[in-house]
Coordinates of N, CA and C in Angstrom, one line a residue:
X20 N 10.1 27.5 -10.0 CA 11.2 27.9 -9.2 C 11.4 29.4 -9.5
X21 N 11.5 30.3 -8.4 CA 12.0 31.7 -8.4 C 13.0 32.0 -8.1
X22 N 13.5 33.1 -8.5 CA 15.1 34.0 -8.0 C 14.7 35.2 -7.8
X23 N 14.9 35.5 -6.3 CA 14.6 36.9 -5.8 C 16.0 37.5 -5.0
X24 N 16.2 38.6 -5.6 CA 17.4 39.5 -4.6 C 17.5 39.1 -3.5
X25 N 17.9 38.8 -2.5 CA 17.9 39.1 -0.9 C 19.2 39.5 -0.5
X26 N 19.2 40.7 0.5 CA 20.7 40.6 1.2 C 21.6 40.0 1.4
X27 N 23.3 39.8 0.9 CA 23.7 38.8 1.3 C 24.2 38.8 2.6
X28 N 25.0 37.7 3.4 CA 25.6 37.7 4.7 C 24.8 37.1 5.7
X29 N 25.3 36.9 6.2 CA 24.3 36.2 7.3 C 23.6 36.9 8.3
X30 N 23.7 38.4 8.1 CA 22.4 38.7 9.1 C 22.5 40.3 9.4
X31 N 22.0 40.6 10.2 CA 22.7 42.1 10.2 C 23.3 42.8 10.7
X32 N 24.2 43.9 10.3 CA 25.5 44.4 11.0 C 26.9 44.0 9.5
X33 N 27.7 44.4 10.2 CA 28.6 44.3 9.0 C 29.2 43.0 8.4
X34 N 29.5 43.0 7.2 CA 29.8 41.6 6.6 C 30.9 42.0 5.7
X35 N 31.4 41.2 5.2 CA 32.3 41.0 4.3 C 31.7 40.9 2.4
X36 N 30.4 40.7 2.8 CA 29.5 41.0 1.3 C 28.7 42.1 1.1
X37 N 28.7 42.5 2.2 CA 27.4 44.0 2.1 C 28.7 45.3 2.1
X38 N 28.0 45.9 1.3 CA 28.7 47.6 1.8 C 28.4 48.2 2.9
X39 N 28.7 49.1 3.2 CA 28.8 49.9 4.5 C 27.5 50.7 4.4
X40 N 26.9 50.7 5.6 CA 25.3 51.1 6.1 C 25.7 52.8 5.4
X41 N 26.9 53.2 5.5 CA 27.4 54.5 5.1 C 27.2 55.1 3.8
X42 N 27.9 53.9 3.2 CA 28.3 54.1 1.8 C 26.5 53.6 0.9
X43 N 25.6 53.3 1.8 CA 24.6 53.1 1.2 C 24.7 52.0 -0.2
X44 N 25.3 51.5 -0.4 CA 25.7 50.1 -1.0 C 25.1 48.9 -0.7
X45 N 24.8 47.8 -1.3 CA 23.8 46.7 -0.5 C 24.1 45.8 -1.4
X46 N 25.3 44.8 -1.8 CA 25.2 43.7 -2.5 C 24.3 42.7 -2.2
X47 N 23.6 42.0 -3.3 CA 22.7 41.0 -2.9 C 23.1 40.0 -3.9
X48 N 22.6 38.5 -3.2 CA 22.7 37.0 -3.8 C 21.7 36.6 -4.0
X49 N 21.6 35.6 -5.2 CA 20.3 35.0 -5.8 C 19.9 33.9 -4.3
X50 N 18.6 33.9 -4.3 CA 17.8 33.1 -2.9 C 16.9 31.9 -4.1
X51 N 16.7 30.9 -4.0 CA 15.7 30.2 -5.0 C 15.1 29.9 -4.0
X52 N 14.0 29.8 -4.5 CA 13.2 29.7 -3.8 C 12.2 28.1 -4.6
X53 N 11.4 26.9 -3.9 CA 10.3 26.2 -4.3 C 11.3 24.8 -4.7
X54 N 12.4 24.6 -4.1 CA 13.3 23.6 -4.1 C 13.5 23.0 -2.8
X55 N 13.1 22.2 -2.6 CA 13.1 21.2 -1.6 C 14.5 21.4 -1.0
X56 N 14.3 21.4 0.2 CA 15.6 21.5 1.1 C 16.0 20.2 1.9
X57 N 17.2 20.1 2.6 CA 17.6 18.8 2.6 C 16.9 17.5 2.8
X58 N 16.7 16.4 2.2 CA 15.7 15.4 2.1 C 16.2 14.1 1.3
X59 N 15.9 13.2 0.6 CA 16.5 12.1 0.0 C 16.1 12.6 -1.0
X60 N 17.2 11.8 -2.3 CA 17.2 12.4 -3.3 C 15.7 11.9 -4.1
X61 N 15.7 12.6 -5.5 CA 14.7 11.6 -6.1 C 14.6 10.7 -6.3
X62 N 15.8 10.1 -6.8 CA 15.8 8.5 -7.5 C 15.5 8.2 -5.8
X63 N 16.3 8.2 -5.0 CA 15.7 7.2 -3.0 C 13.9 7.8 -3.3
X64 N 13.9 8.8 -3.8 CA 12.4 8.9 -3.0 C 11.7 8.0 -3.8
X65 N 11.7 7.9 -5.4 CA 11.1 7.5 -6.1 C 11.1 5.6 -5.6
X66 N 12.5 5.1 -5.4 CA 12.3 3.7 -4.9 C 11.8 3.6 -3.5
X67 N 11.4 4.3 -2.7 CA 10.9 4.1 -1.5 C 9.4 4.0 -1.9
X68 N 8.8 4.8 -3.0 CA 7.5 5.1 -3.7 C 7.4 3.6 -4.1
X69 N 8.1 3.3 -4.8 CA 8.1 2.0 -5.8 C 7.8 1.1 -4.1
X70 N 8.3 0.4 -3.5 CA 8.6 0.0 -2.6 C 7.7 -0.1 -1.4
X71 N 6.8 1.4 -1.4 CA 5.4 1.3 -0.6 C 4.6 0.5 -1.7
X72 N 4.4 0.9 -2.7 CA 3.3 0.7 -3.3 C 3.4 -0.8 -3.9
X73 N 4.8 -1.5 -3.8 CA 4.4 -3.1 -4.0 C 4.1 -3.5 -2.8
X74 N 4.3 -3.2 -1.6 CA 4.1 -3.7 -0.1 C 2.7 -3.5 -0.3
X75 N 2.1 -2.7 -0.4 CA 0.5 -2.1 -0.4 C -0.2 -3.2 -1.3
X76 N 0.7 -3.1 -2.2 CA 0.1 -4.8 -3.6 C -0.1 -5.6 -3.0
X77 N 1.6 -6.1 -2.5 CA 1.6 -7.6 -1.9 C 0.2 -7.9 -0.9
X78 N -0.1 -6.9 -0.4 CA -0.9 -7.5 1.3 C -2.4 -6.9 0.4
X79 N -2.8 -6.4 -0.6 CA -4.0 -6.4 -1.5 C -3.9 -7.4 -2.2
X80 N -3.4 -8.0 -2.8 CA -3.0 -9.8 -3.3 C -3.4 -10.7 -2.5
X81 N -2.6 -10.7 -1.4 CA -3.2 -11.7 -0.2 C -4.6 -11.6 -0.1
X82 N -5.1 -10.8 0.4 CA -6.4 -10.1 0.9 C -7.2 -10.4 -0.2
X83 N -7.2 -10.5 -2.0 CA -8.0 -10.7 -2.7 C -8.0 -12.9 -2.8
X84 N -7.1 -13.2 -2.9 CA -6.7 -14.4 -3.1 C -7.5 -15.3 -1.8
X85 N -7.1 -14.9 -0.6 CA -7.7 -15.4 0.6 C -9.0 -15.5 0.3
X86 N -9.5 -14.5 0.2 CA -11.0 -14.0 0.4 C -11.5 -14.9 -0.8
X87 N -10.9 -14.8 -1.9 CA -11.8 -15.9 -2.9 C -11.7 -17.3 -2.4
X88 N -11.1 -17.8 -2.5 CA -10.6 -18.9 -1.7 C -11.6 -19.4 -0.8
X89 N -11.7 -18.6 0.1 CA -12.6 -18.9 1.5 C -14.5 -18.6 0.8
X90 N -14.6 -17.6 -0.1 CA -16.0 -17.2 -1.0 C -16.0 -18.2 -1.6
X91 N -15.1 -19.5 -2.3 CA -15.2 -20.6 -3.4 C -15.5 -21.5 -2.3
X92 N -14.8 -21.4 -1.6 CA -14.9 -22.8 -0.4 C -15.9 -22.7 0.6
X93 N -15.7 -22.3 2.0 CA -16.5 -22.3 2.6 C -17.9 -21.7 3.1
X94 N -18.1 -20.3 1.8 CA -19.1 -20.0 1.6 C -19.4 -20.5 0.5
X95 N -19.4 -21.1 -0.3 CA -19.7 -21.5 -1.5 C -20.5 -20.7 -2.7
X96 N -19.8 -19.8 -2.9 CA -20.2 -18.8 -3.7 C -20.2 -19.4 -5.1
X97 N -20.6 -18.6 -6.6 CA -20.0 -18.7 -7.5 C -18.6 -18.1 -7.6
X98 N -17.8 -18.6 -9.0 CA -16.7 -17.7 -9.3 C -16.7 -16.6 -9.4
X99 N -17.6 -16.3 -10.1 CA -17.5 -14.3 -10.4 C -18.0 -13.9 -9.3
X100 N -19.3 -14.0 -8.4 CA -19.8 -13.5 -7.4 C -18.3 -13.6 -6.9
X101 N -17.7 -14.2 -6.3 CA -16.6 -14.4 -5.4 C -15.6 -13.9 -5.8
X102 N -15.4 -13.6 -7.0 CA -14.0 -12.5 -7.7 C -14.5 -11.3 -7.8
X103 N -15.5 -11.2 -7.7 CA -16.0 -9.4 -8.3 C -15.4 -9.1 -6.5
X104 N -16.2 -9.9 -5.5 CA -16.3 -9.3 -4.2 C -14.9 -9.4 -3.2
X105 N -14.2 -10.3 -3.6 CA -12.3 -10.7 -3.6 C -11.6 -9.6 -4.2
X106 N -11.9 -8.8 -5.5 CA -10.9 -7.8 -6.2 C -11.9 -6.6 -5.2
X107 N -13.6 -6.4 -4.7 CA -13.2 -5.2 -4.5 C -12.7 -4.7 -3.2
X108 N -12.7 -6.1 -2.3 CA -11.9 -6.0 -1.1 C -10.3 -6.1 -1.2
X109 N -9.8 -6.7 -2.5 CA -8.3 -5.8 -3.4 C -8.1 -4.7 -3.1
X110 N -9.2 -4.3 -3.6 CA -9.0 -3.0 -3.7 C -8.9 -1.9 -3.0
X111 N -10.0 -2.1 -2.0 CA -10.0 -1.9 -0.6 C -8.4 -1.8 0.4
X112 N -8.4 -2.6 0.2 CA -7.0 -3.0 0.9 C -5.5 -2.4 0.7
X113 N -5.8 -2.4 -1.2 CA -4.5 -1.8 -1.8 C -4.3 0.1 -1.5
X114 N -5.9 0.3 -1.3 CA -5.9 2.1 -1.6 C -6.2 2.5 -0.1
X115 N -6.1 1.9 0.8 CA -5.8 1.9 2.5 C -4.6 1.9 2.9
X116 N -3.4 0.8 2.1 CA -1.9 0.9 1.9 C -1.1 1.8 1.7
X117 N -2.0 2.4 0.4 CA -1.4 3.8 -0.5 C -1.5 4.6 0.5
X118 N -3.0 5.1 0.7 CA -3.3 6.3 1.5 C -2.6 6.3 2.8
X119 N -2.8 5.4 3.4 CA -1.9 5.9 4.7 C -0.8 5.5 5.0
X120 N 0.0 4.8 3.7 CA 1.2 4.4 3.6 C 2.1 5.5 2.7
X121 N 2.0 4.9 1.5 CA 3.1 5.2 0.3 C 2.9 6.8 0.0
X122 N 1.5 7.2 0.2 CA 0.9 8.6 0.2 C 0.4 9.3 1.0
X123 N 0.9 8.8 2.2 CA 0.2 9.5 3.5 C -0.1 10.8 3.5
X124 N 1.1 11.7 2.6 CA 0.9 13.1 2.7 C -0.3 13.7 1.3
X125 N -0.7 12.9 0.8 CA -1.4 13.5 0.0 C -3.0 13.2 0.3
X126 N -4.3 14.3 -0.5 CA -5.0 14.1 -0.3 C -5.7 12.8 -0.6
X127 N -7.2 12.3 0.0 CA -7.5 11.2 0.3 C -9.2 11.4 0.7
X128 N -9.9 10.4 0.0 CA -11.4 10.5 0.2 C -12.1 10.0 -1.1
X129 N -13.4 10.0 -1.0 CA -14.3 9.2 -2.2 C -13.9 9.3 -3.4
X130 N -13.4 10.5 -3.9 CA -12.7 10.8 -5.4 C -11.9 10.3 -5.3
X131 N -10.5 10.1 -4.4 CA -9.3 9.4 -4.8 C -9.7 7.8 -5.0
X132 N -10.8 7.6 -3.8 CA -11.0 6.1 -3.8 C -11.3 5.7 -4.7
X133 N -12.4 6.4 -5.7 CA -13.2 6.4 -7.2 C -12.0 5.6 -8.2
X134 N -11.2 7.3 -8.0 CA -10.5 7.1 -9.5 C -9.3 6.0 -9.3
X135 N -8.8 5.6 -8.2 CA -8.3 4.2 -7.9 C -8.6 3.0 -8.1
X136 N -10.2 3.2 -7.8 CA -10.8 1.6 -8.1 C -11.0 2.0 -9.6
X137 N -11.3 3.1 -10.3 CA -10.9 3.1 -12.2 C -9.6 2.3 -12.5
X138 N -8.6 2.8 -11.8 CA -7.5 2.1 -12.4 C -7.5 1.3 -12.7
X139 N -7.9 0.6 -11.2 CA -7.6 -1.1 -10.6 C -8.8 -1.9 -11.8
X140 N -9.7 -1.1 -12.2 CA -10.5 -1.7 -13.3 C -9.6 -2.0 -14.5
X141 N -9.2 -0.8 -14.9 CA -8.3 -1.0 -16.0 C -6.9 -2.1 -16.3
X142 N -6.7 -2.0 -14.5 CA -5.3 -3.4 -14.9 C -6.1 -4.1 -15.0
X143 N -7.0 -4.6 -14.5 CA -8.0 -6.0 -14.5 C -8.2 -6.2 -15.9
X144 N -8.6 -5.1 -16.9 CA -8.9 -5.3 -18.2 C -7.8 -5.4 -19.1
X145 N -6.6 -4.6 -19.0 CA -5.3 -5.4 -19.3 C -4.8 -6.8 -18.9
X146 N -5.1 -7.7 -18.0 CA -4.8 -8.5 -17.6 C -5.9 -9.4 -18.6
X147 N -7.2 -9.6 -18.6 CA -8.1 -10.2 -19.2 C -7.4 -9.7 -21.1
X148 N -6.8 -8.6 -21.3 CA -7.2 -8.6 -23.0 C -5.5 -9.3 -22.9
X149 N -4.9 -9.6 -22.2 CA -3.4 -10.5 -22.2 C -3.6 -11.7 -22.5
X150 N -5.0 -12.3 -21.6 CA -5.3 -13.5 -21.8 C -6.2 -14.1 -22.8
X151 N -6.9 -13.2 -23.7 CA -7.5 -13.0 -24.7 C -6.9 -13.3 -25.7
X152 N -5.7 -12.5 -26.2 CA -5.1 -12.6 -27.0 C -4.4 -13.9 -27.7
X153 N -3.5 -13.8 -26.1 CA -2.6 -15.1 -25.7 C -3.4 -16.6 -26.0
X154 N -4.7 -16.7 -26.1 CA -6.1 -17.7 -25.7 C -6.4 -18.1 -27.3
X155 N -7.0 -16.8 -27.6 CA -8.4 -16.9 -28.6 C -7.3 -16.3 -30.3
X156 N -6.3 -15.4 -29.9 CA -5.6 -14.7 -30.8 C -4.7 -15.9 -31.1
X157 N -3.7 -16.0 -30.9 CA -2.4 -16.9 -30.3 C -2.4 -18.4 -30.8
X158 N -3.6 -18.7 -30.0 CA -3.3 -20.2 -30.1 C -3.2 -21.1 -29.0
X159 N -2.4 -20.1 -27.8 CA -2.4 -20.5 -26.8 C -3.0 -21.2 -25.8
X160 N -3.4 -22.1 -25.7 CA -5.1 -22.4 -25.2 C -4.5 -23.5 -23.4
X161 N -3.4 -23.7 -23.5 CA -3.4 -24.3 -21.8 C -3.8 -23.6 -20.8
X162 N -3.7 -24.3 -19.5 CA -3.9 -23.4 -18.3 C -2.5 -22.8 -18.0
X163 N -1.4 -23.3 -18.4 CA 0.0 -23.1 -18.1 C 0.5 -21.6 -19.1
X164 N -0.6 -21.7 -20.7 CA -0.1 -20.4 -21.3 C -0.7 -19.2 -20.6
X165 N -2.3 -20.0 -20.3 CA -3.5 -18.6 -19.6 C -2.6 -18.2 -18.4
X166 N -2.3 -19.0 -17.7 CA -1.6 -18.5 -16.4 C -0.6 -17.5 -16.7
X167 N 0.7 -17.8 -17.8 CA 1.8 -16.8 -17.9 C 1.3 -15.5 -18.7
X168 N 0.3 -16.0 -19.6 CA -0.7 -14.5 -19.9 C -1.3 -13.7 -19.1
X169 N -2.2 -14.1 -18.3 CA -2.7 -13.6 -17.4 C -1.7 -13.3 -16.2
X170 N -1.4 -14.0 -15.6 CA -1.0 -13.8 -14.3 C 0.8 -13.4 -14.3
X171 N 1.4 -13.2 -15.4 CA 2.6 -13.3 -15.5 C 2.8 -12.1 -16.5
X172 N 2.8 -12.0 -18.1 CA 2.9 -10.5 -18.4 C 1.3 -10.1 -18.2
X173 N 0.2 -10.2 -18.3 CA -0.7 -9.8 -18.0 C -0.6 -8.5 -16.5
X174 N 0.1 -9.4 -15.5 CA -0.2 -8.6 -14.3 C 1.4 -7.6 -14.2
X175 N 2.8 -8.0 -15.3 CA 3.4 -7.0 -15.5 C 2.9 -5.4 -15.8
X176 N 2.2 -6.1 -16.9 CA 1.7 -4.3 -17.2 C 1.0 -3.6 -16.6
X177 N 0.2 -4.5 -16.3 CA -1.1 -4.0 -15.3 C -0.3 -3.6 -14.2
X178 N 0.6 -4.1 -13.7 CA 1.0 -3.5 -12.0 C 1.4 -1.8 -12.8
X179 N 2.3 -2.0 -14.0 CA 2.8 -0.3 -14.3 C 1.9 0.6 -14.2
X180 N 0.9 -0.1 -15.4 CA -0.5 0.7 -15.5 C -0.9 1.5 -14.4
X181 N -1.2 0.4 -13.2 CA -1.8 0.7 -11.7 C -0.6 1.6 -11.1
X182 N 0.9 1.3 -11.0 CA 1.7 2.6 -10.7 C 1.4 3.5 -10.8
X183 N 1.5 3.9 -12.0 CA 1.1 5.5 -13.1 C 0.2 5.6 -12.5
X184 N -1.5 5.0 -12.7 CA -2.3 5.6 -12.5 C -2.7 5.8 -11.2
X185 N -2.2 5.2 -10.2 CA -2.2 5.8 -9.0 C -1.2 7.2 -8.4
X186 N -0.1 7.0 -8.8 CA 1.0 8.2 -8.6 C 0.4 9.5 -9.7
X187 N 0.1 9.5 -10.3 CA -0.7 10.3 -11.3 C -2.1 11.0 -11.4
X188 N -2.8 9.7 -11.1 CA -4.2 10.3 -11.2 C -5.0 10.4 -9.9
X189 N -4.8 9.5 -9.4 CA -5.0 9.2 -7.7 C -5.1 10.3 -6.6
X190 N -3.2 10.6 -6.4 CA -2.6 10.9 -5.3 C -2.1 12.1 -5.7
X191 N -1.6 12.4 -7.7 CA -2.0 13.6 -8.2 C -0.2 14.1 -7.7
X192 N 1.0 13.5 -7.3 CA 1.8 14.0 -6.8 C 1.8 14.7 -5.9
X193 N 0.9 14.9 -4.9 CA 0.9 15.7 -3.6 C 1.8 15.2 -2.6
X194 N 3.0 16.1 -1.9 CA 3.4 15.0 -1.1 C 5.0 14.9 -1.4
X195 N 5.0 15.4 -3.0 CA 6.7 14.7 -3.3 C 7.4 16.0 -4.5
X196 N 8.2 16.0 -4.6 CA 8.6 16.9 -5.0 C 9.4 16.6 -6.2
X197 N 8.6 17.1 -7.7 CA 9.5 16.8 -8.9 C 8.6 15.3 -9.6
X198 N 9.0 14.8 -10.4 CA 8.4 13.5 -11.2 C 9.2 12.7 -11.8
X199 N 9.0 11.5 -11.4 CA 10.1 10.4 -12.2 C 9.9 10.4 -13.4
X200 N 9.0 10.8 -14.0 CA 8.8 11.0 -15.8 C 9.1 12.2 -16.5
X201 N 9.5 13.4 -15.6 CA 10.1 14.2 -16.1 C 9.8 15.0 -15.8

């Protein structure tokens, strides 16, 4: 942010803040300049952000869930063949949401898509070392603990993880003005 002199008053000809074209006098007021002008605040922008980007999840959730489902069933895939190719049409789906949703105004193309599907690797591997732990560390050994490991805080963090690293590394803040982290 800058502060530059400019004339005060609204315009030209005489004012009640400028001196006289006579008297060669010229009061001026600070102008700032690189501050967003009227618009919603941060905290609204920041939940409308929050707000695209679970909408963009939700319908990347469906889209991975369906698709294995239908890869386990009626094509009869294996499991992993059918989850590697279920998360990368996740993924697919989730950074098609962002981009021409939540981040419409920011840049977009094979690098952003790259370093998105990094992310989306990394919650996946947060999610797997949740159930690891919870499993092999823990003790935990049901489908009811693996589920709330995995699928319950496992995919808490992981969704933050994926936040950040999309509003961060992704999309890079283009588009919005200021940072919810400071």
């Amino acid at each position: 942010m800058s502060v530059t002199e400019h004339p005060a008053g609204p315009g030209p000809g005489p004012s009640p803040n400028r001196g006289s074209a006579a008297s060669g006098a010229v009061l001026t007021e600070p102008v700032v300049r690189g501050v967003a002008g009227p618009g919603p605040r941060p905290r609204a922008r920041f939940l409308r952000e929050v707000a695209g980007f679970a909408a963009a999840g939700l319908l990347a959730y469906a889209a991975d869930l369906g698709l294995f489902l239908w890869l386990r069933g009626p094509a009869g895939l294996d499991p992993l063949t059918a989850k590697a190719l279920s998360f990368l049409a996740g993924c697919s789906v989730a950074y098609a949401g962002n981009a021409l949703g939540t981040y419409r105004h920011a840049a977009r193309g094979p690098r952003q898509y790259a370093v998105f599907f990094a992310v989306n690797i990394a919650g996946a591997l947060v999610q797997l070392l949740c159930i690891a732990v919870s499993h092999y560390g823990l003790g935990f050994t049901s489908r009811r603990a693996d589920t709330v490991s995995g699928a319950g805080i496992g995919m808490a963090i992981a969704t933050v993880l994926r936040f950040w690293g999309t509003r961060t590394l992704v999309f890079r803040g283009e588009g919005r003005v200021g940072s919810w982290t400071g």
